[in-house]
PDB file of C-alpha atoms in Angstrom:
ATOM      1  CA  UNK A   4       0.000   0.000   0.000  1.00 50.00           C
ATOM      2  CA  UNK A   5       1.378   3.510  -0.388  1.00 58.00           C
ATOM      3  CA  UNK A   6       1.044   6.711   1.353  1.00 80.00           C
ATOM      4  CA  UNK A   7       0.700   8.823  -1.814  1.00 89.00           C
ATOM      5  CA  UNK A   8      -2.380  10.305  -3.367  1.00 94.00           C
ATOM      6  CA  UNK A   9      -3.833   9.481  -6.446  1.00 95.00           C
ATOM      7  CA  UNK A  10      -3.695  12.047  -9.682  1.00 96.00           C
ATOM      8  CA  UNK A  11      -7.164  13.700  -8.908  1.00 96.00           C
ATOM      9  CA  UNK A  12      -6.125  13.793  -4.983  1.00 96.00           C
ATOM     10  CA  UNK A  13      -2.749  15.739  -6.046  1.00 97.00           C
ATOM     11  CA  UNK A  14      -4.029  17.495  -8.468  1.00 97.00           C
ATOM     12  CA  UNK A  15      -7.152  18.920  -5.661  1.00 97.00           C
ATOM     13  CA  UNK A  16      -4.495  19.556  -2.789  1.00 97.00           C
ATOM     14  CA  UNK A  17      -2.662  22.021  -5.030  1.00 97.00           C
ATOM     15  CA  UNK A  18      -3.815  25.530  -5.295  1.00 96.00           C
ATOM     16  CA  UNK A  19      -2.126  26.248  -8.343  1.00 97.00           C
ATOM     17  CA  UNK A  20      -4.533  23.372  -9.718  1.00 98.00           C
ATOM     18  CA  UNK A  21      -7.606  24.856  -8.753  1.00 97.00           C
ATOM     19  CA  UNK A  22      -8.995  25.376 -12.275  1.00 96.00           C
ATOM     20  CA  UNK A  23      -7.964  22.265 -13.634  1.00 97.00           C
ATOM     21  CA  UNK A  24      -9.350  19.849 -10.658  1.00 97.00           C
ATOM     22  CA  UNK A  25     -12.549  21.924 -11.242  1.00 95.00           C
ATOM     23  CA  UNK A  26     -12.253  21.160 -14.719  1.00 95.00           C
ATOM     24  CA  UNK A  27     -11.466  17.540 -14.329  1.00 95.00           C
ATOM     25  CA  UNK A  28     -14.760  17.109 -12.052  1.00 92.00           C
ATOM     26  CA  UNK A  29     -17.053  19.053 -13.935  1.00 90.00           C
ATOM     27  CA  UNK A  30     -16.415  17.291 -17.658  1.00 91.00           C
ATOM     28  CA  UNK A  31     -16.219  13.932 -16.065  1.00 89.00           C
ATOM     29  CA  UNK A  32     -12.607  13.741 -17.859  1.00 92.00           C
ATOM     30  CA  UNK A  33     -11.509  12.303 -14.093  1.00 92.00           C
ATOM     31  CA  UNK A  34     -12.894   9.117 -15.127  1.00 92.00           C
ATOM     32  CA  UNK A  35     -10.097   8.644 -17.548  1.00 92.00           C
ATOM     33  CA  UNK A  36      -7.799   8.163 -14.177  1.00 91.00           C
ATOM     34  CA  UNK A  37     -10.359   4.851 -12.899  1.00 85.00           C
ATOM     35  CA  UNK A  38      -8.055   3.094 -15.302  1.00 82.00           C
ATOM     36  CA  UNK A  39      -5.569   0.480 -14.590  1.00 85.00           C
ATOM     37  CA  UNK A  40      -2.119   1.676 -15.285  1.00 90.00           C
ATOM     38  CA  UNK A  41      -0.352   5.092 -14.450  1.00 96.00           C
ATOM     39  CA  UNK A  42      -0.195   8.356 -16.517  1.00 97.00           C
ATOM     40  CA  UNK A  43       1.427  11.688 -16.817  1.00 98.00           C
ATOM     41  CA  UNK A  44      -0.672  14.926 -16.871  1.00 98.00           C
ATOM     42  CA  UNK A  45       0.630  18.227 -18.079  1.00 98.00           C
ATOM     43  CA  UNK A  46      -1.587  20.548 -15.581  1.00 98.00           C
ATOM     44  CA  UNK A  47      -1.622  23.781 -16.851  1.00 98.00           C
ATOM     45  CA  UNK A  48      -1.989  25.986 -13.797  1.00 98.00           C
ATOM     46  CA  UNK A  49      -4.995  28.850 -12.723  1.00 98.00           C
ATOM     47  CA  UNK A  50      -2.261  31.540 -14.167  1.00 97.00           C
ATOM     48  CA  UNK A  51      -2.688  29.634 -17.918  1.00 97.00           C
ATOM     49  CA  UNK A  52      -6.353  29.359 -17.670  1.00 96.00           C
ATOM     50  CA  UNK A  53      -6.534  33.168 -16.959  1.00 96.00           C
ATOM     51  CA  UNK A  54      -4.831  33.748 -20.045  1.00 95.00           C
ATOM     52  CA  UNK A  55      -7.918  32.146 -21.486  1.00 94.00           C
ATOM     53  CA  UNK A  56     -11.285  34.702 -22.644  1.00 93.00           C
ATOM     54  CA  UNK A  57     -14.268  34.575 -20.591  1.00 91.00           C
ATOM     55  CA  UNK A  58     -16.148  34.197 -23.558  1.00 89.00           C
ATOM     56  CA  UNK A  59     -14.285  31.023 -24.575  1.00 89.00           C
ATOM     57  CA  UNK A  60     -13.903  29.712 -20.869  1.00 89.00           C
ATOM     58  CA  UNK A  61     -18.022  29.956 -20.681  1.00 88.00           C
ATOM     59  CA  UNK A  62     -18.155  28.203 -24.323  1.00 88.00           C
ATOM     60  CA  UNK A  63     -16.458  25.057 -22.911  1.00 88.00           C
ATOM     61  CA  UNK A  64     -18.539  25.564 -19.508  1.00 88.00           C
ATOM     62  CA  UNK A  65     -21.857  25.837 -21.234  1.00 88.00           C
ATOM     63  CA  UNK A  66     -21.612  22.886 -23.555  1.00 75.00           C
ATOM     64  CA  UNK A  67     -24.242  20.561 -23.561  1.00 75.00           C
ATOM     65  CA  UNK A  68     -22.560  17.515 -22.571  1.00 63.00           C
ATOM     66  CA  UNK A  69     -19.027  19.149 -22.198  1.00 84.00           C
ATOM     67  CA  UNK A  70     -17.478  17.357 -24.962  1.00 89.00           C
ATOM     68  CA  UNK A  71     -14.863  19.933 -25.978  1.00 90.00           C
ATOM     69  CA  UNK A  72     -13.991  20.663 -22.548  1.00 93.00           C
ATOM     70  CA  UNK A  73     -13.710  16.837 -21.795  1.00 93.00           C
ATOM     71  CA  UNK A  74     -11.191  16.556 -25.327  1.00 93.00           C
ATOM     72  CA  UNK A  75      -9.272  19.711 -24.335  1.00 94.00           C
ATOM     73  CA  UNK A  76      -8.657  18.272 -20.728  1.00 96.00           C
ATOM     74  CA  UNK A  77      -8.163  14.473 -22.352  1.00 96.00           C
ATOM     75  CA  UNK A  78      -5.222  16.109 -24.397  1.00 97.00           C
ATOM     76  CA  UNK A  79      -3.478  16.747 -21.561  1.00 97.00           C
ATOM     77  CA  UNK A  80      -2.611  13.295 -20.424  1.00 97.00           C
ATOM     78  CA  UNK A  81      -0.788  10.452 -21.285  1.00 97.00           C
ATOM     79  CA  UNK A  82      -1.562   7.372 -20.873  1.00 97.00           C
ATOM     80  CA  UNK A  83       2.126   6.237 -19.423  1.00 97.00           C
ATOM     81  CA  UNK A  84       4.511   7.857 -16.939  1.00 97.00           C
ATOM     82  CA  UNK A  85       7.180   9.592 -18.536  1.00 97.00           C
ATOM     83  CA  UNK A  86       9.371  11.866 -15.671  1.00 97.00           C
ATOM     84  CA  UNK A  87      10.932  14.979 -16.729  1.00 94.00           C
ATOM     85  CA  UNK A  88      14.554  13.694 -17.379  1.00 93.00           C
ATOM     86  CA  UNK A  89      12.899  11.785 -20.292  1.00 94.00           C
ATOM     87  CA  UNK A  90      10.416  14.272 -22.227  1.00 90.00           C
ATOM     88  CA  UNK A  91      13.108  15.364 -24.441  1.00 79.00           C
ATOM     89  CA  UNK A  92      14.551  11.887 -25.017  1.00 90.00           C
ATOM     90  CA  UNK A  93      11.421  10.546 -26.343  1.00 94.00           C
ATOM     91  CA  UNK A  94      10.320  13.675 -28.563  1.00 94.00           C
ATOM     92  CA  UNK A  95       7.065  12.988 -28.772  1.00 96.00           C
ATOM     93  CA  UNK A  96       3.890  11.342 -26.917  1.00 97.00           C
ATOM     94  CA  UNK A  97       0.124  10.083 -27.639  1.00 97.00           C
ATOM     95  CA  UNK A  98      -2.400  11.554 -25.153  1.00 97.00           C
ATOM     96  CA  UNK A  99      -5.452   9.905 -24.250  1.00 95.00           C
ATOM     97  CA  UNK A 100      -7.268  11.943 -26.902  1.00 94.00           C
ATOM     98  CA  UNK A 101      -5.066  10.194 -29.371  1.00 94.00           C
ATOM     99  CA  UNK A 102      -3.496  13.008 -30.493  1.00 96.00           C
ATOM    100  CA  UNK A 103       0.562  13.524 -30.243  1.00 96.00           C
ATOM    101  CA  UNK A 104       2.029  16.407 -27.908  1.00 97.00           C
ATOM    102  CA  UNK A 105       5.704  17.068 -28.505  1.00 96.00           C
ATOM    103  CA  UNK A 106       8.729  17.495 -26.206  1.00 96.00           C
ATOM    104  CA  UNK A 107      11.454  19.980 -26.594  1.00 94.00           C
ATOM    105  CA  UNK A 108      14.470  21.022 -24.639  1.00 91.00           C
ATOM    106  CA  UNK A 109      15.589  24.458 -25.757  1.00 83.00           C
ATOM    107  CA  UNK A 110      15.522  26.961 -23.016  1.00 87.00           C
ATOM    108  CA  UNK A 111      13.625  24.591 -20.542  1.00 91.00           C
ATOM    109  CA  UNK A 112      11.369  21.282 -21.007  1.00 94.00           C
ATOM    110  CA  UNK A 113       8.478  22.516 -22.652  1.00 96.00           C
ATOM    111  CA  UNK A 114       5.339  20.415 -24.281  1.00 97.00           C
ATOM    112  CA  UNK A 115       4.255  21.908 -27.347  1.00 96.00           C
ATOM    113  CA  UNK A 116       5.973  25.097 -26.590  1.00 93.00           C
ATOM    114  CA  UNK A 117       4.422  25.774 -23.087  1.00 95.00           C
ATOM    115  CA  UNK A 118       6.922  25.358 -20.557  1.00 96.00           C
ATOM    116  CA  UNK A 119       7.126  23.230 -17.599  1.00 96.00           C
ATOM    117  CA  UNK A 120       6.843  25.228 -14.560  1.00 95.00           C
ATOM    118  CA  UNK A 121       7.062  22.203 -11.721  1.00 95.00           C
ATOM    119  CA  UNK A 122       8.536  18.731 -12.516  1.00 96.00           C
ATOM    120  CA  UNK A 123       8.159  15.261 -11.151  1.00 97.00           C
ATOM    121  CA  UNK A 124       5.096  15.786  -8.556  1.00 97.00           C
ATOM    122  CA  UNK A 125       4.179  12.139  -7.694  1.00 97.00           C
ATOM    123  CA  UNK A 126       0.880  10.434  -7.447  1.00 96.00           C
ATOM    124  CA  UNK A 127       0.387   7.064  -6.411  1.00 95.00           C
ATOM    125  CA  UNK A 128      -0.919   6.443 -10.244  1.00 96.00           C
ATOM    126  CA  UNK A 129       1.506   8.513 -12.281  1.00 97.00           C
ATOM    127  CA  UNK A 130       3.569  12.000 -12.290  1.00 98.00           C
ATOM    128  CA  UNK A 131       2.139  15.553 -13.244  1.00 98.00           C
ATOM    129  CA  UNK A 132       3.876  18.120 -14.392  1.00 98.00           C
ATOM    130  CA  UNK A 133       2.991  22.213 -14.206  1.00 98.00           C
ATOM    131  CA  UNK A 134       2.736  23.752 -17.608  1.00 98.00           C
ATOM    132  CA  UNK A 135       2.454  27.813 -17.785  1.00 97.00           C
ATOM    133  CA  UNK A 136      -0.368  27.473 -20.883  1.00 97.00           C
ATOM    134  CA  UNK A 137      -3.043  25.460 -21.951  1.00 97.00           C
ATOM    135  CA  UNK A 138      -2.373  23.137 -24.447  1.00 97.00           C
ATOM    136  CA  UNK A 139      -4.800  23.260 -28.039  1.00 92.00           C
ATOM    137  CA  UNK A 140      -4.813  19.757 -30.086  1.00 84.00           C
ATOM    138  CA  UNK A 141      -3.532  20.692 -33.531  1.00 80.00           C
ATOM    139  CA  UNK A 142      -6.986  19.811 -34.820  1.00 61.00           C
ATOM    140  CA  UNK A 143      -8.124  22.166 -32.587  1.00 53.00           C
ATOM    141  CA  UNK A 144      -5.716  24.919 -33.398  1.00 47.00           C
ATOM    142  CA  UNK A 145      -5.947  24.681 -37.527  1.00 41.00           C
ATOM    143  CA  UNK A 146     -10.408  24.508 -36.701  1.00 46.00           C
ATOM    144  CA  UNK A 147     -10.310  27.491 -34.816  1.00 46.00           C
ATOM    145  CA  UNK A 148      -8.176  29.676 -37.054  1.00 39.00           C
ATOM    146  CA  UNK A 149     -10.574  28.937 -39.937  1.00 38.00           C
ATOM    147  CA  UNK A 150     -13.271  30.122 -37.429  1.00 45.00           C
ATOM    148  CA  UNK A 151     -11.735  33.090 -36.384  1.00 44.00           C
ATOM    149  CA  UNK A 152     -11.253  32.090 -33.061  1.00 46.00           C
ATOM    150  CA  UNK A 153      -8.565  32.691 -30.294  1.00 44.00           C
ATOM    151  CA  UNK A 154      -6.825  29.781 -29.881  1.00 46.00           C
ATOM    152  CA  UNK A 155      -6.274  28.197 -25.963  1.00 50.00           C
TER     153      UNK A 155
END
């Protein structure tokens, strides 16, 4: 047996969290974590979800059903552990939505260009790691510049 917390359990004891484990609950995107097996989860903290418009924050909110929210959220975890000292080694990794993030080392880890604020904070069922930004899912990013939209 071990003394740590699960993902969700971190993830709701951190402050800088806040959004996200709100996020996570309201979705239903925590169900993901009921699986067997461990993960990694780039959080992106409450400072990179004020970066986000109201207007778009109230979008994913209102959704019937959530199901944007619950994809944006689901691109944020793999579906593996993979600790800092190996994002850049591997390059690249499939989230949960099946879509690929990717891993760079230039000035600081960073996952798709957002950088990782906090490294290596253990959970009982995988790692997380802080990111300063929200991440978009390139489908997500090429579907909202035809629309117009700001982009996460």
């Amino acid at each position: 047996m071990t003394d740590k917390l699960n993902i969700i359990e971190t993830i709701a004891k951190l402050d800088k969290f806040s959004t996200f484990s709100r996020l996570l609950g309201t979705s239903g995107a925590n169900a993901i974590f009921s699986e067997a097996g461990t993960f990694t989860v780039f959080v992106p903290t409450d400072d990179a979800f004020a970066k986000i418009p109201d207007t778009l924050m109230n979008e994913l909110l209102n959704e019937p059903g959530q199901a944007k929210l619950k994809a944006l959220l689901s691109y944020h975890i793999v579906p593996t552990r993979i600790d800092a000292v190996n994002l850049a080694t591997i390059k690249r990794a499939t989230t949960v939505s099946g879509q690929e993030v990717k891993f760079t080392d230039a000035s600081g880890i960073k996952v798709n260009g957002s950088s990782v604020q906090a490294r290596n904070i253990e959970a009982a069922n995988g790692v997380i790691h802080a990111l300063d930004t929200v991440l978009t899912a390139p489908a997500a990013a090429a579907a909202a510049a035809v629309a117009n939209k700001p982009v996460l």
